[in-house]
Amino acid sequence: MTETFKIKGRISQVLSTPAADPEVARQHFAAKLTVETDPSDVHYDLQHELDSFILLDVRSSKHFEECHIKGAIGFPQSKISPESTAHFPKDKLIVTYCWGVACNGATKAAMKLAALGFQVKEMIGGIEYWRREGFEIEGTLGDAAPLVG
């Protein structure tokens, strides 16, 4: 039976599902961080020349040419296969990104790469949030490129 939580005479939507035990929550969030990173952390590593990962822009080749993160490799997620990724080292993390929170291309790419035996993380927020944070981009359109696809 679900317990009802009322505050000021109204049912709380936040408390209608009880919070997890702190240890369960810690494990959940620790697991989440093993498969995600964010633009700020990627930027920090790139700025400090920490080359512990390969950064893949998994949007279309056209969109990559127009605007991408400096140092990223354009690699559309639809092209990922055992043959096309054979040159990537299996001992180096691959970080995928696409447009932003409304795009699941980076998620699809990460899933495909993991199935091929690569260690992967998805950069949440994609290039949209990279640009919103004011980080450097390059490409034929640069800052004039669309913010979302």
PDB file of C-alpha atoms in Angstrom:
ATOM      1  CA  MET A   1       0.000   0.000   0.000  1.00  0.00           C
ATOM      2  CA  THR A   2       1.335   3.422  -0.987  1.00  0.00           C
ATOM      3  CA  GLU A   3       1.677   5.917   1.803  1.00  0.00           C
ATOM      4  CA  THR A   4       0.190   9.352   1.107  1.00  0.00           C
ATOM      5  CA  PHE A   5       2.306  12.370   1.933  1.00  0.00           C
ATOM      6  CA  LYS A   6       0.342  15.523   2.517  1.00  0.00           C
ATOM      7  CA  ILE A   7       1.853  18.934   2.991  1.00  0.00           C
ATOM      8  CA  LYS A   8      -0.415  21.920   3.600  1.00  0.00           C
ATOM      9  CA  GLY A   9      -3.379  19.698   2.752  1.00  0.00           C
ATOM     10  CA  ARG A  10      -2.031  18.637  -0.665  1.00  0.00           C
ATOM     11  CA  ILE A  11      -0.444  15.367  -1.784  1.00  0.00           C
ATOM     12  CA  SER A  12       3.260  15.797  -2.463  1.00  0.00           C
ATOM     13  CA  GLN A  13       4.289  14.571  -5.911  1.00  0.00           C
ATOM     14  CA  VAL A  14       7.943  14.500  -4.799  1.00  0.00           C
ATOM     15  CA  LEU A  15       7.280  12.377  -1.731  1.00  0.00           C
ATOM     16  CA  SER A  16       4.628  10.098  -3.261  1.00  0.00           C
ATOM     17  CA  THR A  17       7.491   7.714  -4.054  1.00  0.00           C
ATOM     18  CA  PRO A  18       9.783   7.423  -1.049  1.00  0.00           C
ATOM     19  CA  ALA A  19      13.438   8.342  -1.466  1.00  0.00           C
ATOM     20  CA  ALA A  20      15.963   5.529  -1.714  1.00  0.00           C
ATOM     21  CA  ASP A  21      18.112   4.486   1.187  1.00  0.00           C
ATOM     22  CA  PRO A  22      21.264   6.675   1.087  1.00  0.00           C
ATOM     23  CA  GLU A  23      23.497   3.707   0.183  1.00  0.00           C
ATOM     24  CA  VAL A  24      21.172   2.657  -2.649  1.00  0.00           C
ATOM     25  CA  ALA A  25      21.197   6.272  -3.904  1.00  0.00           C
ATOM     26  CA  ARG A  26      25.009   6.450  -3.681  1.00  0.00           C
ATOM     27  CA  GLN A  27      25.358   3.246  -5.711  1.00  0.00           C
ATOM     28  CA  HIS A  28      22.884   4.516  -8.316  1.00  0.00           C
ATOM     29  CA  PHE A  29      24.669   7.839  -8.793  1.00  0.00           C
ATOM     30  CA  ALA A  30      28.112   6.213  -8.768  1.00  0.00           C
ATOM     31  CA  ALA A  31      26.947   3.830 -11.505  1.00  0.00           C
ATOM     32  CA  LYS A  32      25.521   6.739 -13.510  1.00  0.00           C
ATOM     33  CA  LEU A  33      28.884   8.522 -13.439  1.00  0.00           C
ATOM     34  CA  THR A  34      30.582   5.457 -14.945  1.00  0.00           C
ATOM     35  CA  VAL A  35      28.668   6.010 -18.207  1.00  0.00           C
ATOM     36  CA  GLU A  36      28.258   9.804 -18.293  1.00  0.00           C
ATOM     37  CA  THR A  37      30.403  12.894 -18.289  1.00  0.00           C
ATOM     38  CA  ASP A  38      29.559  16.525 -18.961  1.00  0.00           C
ATOM     39  CA  PRO A  39      30.875  19.380 -21.106  1.00  0.00           C
ATOM     40  CA  SER A  40      32.696  21.005 -18.192  1.00  0.00           C
ATOM     41  CA  ASP A  41      34.673  17.846 -17.368  1.00  0.00           C
ATOM     42  CA  VAL A  42      35.503  17.195 -21.037  1.00  0.00           C
ATOM     43  CA  HIS A  43      36.585  20.827 -21.455  1.00  0.00           C
ATOM     44  CA  TYR A  44      38.806  20.619 -18.379  1.00  0.00           C
ATOM     45  CA  ASP A  45      40.606  17.531 -19.689  1.00  0.00           C
ATOM     46  CA  LEU A  46      41.032  19.012 -23.173  1.00  0.00           C
ATOM     47  CA  GLN A  47      42.320  22.315 -21.761  1.00  0.00           C
ATOM     48  CA  HIS A  48      44.857  20.466 -19.636  1.00  0.00           C
ATOM     49  CA  GLU A  49      45.894  18.167 -22.511  1.00  0.00           C
ATOM     50  CA  LEU A  50      44.702  15.084 -20.641  1.00  0.00           C
ATOM     51  CA  ASP A  51      44.319  12.765 -23.605  1.00  0.00           C
ATOM     52  CA  SER A  52      42.754   9.855 -21.758  1.00  0.00           C
ATOM     53  CA  PHE A  53      39.832   9.587 -24.183  1.00  0.00           C
ATOM     54  CA  ILE A  54      38.754   9.816 -27.802  1.00  0.00           C
ATOM     55  CA  LEU A  55      35.997  12.380 -28.368  1.00  0.00           C
ATOM     56  CA  LEU A  56      33.462  11.342 -31.029  1.00  0.00           C
ATOM     57  CA  ASP A  57      30.923  13.714 -32.541  1.00  0.00           C
ATOM     58  CA  VAL A  58      28.321  11.236 -33.746  1.00  0.00           C
ATOM     59  CA  ARG A  59      26.116  13.696 -35.662  1.00  0.00           C
ATOM     60  CA  SER A  60      26.053  13.764 -39.478  1.00  0.00           C
ATOM     61  CA  SER A  61      29.220  14.627 -41.396  1.00  0.00           C
ATOM     62  CA  LYS A  62      27.570  17.852 -42.600  1.00  0.00           C
ATOM     63  CA  HIS A  63      26.796  19.022 -39.078  1.00  0.00           C
ATOM     64  CA  PHE A  64      30.264  18.049 -37.879  1.00  0.00           C
ATOM     65  CA  GLU A  65      31.867  20.119 -40.670  1.00  0.00           C
ATOM     66  CA  GLU A  66      29.728  23.124 -39.764  1.00  0.00           C
ATOM     67  CA  CYS A  67      30.475  23.097 -36.031  1.00  0.00           C
ATOM     68  CA  HIS A  68      32.230  20.737 -33.630  1.00  0.00           C
ATOM     69  CA  ILE A  69      34.383  20.603 -30.535  1.00  0.00           C
ATOM     70  CA  LYS A  70      38.060  21.159 -31.324  1.00  0.00           C
ATOM     71  CA  GLY A  71      39.808  17.806 -31.203  1.00  0.00           C
ATOM     72  CA  ALA A  72      36.662  15.757 -31.810  1.00  0.00           C
ATOM     73  CA  ILE A  73      36.460  13.139 -34.519  1.00  0.00           C
ATOM     74  CA  GLY A  74      33.401  13.198 -36.753  1.00  0.00           C
ATOM     75  CA  PHE A  75      31.939   9.710 -36.748  1.00  0.00           C
ATOM     76  CA  PRO A  76      28.185   9.420 -37.460  1.00  0.00           C
ATOM     77  CA  GLN A  77      26.618   6.845 -35.161  1.00  0.00           C
ATOM     78  CA  SER A  78      24.979   5.120 -38.138  1.00  0.00           C
ATOM     79  CA  LYS A  79      28.466   4.249 -39.440  1.00  0.00           C
ATOM     80  CA  ILE A  80      29.613   2.417 -36.306  1.00  0.00           C
ATOM     81  CA  SER A  81      30.509  -1.190 -37.097  1.00  0.00           C
ATOM     82  CA  PRO A  82      33.250  -3.671 -36.219  1.00  0.00           C
ATOM     83  CA  GLU A  83      35.050  -2.723 -39.442  1.00  0.00           C
ATOM     84  CA  SER A  84      34.756   1.066 -39.087  1.00  0.00           C
ATOM     85  CA  THR A  85      36.001   1.045 -35.486  1.00  0.00           C
ATOM     86  CA  ALA A  86      38.822  -1.478 -35.910  1.00  0.00           C
ATOM     87  CA  HIS A  87      41.424   1.315 -35.729  1.00  0.00           C
ATOM     88  CA  PHE A  88      40.232   2.569 -32.316  1.00  0.00           C
ATOM     89  CA  PRO A  89      42.244   1.270 -29.352  1.00  0.00           C
ATOM     90  CA  LYS A  90      40.185  -0.896 -27.000  1.00  0.00           C
ATOM     91  CA  ASP A  91      42.130   0.363 -23.973  1.00  0.00           C
ATOM     92  CA  LYS A  92      41.138   4.018 -24.413  1.00  0.00           C
ATOM     93  CA  LEU A  93      37.826   5.493 -23.306  1.00  0.00           C
ATOM     94  CA  ILE A  94      35.543   6.840 -26.039  1.00  0.00           C
ATOM     95  CA  VAL A  95      33.314   9.812 -25.190  1.00  0.00           C
ATOM     96  CA  THR A  96      30.344  10.324 -27.510  1.00  0.00           C
ATOM     97  CA  TYR A  97      28.286  13.458 -28.058  1.00  0.00           C
ATOM     98  CA  CYS A  98      25.512  14.623 -30.353  1.00  0.00           C
ATOM     99  CA  TRP A  99      23.225  17.676 -30.382  1.00  0.00           C
ATOM    100  CA  GLY A 100      21.924  17.878 -26.825  1.00  0.00           C
ATOM    101  CA  VAL A 101      19.452  16.536 -24.318  1.00  0.00           C
ATOM    102  CA  ALA A 102      16.761  15.977 -26.957  1.00  0.00           C
ATOM    103  CA  CYS A 103      19.086  13.841 -29.110  1.00  0.00           C
ATOM    104  CA  ASN A 104      19.815  10.192 -28.406  1.00  0.00           C
ATOM    105  CA  GLY A 105      22.486   9.740 -31.073  1.00  0.00           C
ATOM    106  CA  ALA A 106      25.266   9.753 -28.475  1.00  0.00           C
ATOM    107  CA  THR A 107      23.376   7.149 -26.449  1.00  0.00           C
ATOM    108  CA  LYS A 108      22.947   4.930 -29.516  1.00  0.00           C
ATOM    109  CA  ALA A 109      26.617   5.335 -30.404  1.00  0.00           C
ATOM    110  CA  ALA A 110      27.736   4.514 -26.863  1.00  0.00           C
ATOM    111  CA  MET A 111      25.543   1.407 -26.842  1.00  0.00           C
ATOM    112  CA  LYS A 112      26.963   0.219 -30.184  1.00  0.00           C
ATOM    113  CA  LEU A 113      30.543   0.892 -29.106  1.00  0.00           C
ATOM    114  CA  ALA A 114      30.060  -0.896 -25.779  1.00  0.00           C
ATOM    115  CA  ALA A 115      28.641  -3.893 -27.664  1.00  0.00           C
ATOM    116  CA  LEU A 116      31.883  -3.895 -29.686  1.00  0.00           C
ATOM    117  CA  GLY A 117      33.958  -4.031 -26.489  1.00  0.00           C
ATOM    118  CA  PHE A 118      34.882  -0.357 -26.061  1.00  0.00           C
ATOM    119  CA  GLN A 119      34.784   1.560 -22.798  1.00  0.00           C
ATOM    120  CA  VAL A 120      32.408   4.478 -23.349  1.00  0.00           C
ATOM    121  CA  LYS A 121      30.855   7.506 -21.722  1.00  0.00           C
ATOM    122  CA  GLU A 122      28.231   9.833 -23.105  1.00  0.00           C
ATOM    123  CA  MET A 123      28.768  13.584 -22.784  1.00  0.00           C
ATOM    124  CA  ILE A 124      25.382  14.704 -21.487  1.00  0.00           C
ATOM    125  CA  GLY A 125      24.076  17.952 -22.943  1.00  0.00           C
ATOM    126  CA  GLY A 126      25.955  17.451 -26.212  1.00  0.00           C
ATOM    127  CA  ILE A 127      27.316  20.293 -28.287  1.00  0.00           C
ATOM    128  CA  GLU A 128      24.321  22.439 -27.310  1.00  0.00           C
ATOM    129  CA  TYR A 129      25.437  22.645 -23.699  1.00  0.00           C
ATOM    130  CA  TRP A 130      29.103  22.827 -24.721  1.00  0.00           C
ATOM    131  CA  ARG A 131      28.238  25.989 -26.634  1.00  0.00           C
ATOM    132  CA  ARG A 132      25.944  27.346 -23.892  1.00  0.00           C
ATOM    133  CA  GLU A 133      28.933  27.168 -21.536  1.00  0.00           C
ATOM    134  CA  GLY A 134      30.904  29.283 -24.007  1.00  0.00           C
ATOM    135  CA  PHE A 135      33.505  26.659 -24.833  1.00  0.00           C
ATOM    136  CA  GLU A 136      35.489  26.848 -28.075  1.00  0.00           C
ATOM    137  CA  ILE A 137      34.126  25.333 -31.260  1.00  0.00           C
ATOM    138  CA  GLU A 138      35.386  25.132 -34.803  1.00  0.00           C
ATOM    139  CA  GLY A 139      33.922  24.451 -38.235  1.00  0.00           C
ATOM    140  CA  THR A 140      32.773  26.199 -41.396  1.00  0.00           C
ATOM    141  CA  LEU A 141      29.872  27.969 -39.653  1.00  0.00           C
ATOM    142  CA  GLY A 142      31.297  28.188 -36.136  1.00  0.00           C
ATOM    143  CA  ASP A 143      29.003  30.193 -33.857  1.00  0.00           C
ATOM    144  CA  ALA A 144      26.543  30.760 -36.731  1.00  0.00           C
ATOM    145  CA  ALA A 145      25.785  27.024 -36.853  1.00  0.00           C
ATOM    146  CA  PRO A 146      22.389  25.898 -35.545  1.00  0.00           C
ATOM    147  CA  LEU A 147      22.337  25.195 -31.827  1.00  0.00           C
ATOM    148  CA  VAL A 148      20.219  22.077 -32.282  1.00  0.00           C
ATOM    149  CA  GLY A 149      19.615  19.695 -35.180  1.00  0.00           C
TER     150      GLY A 149
END
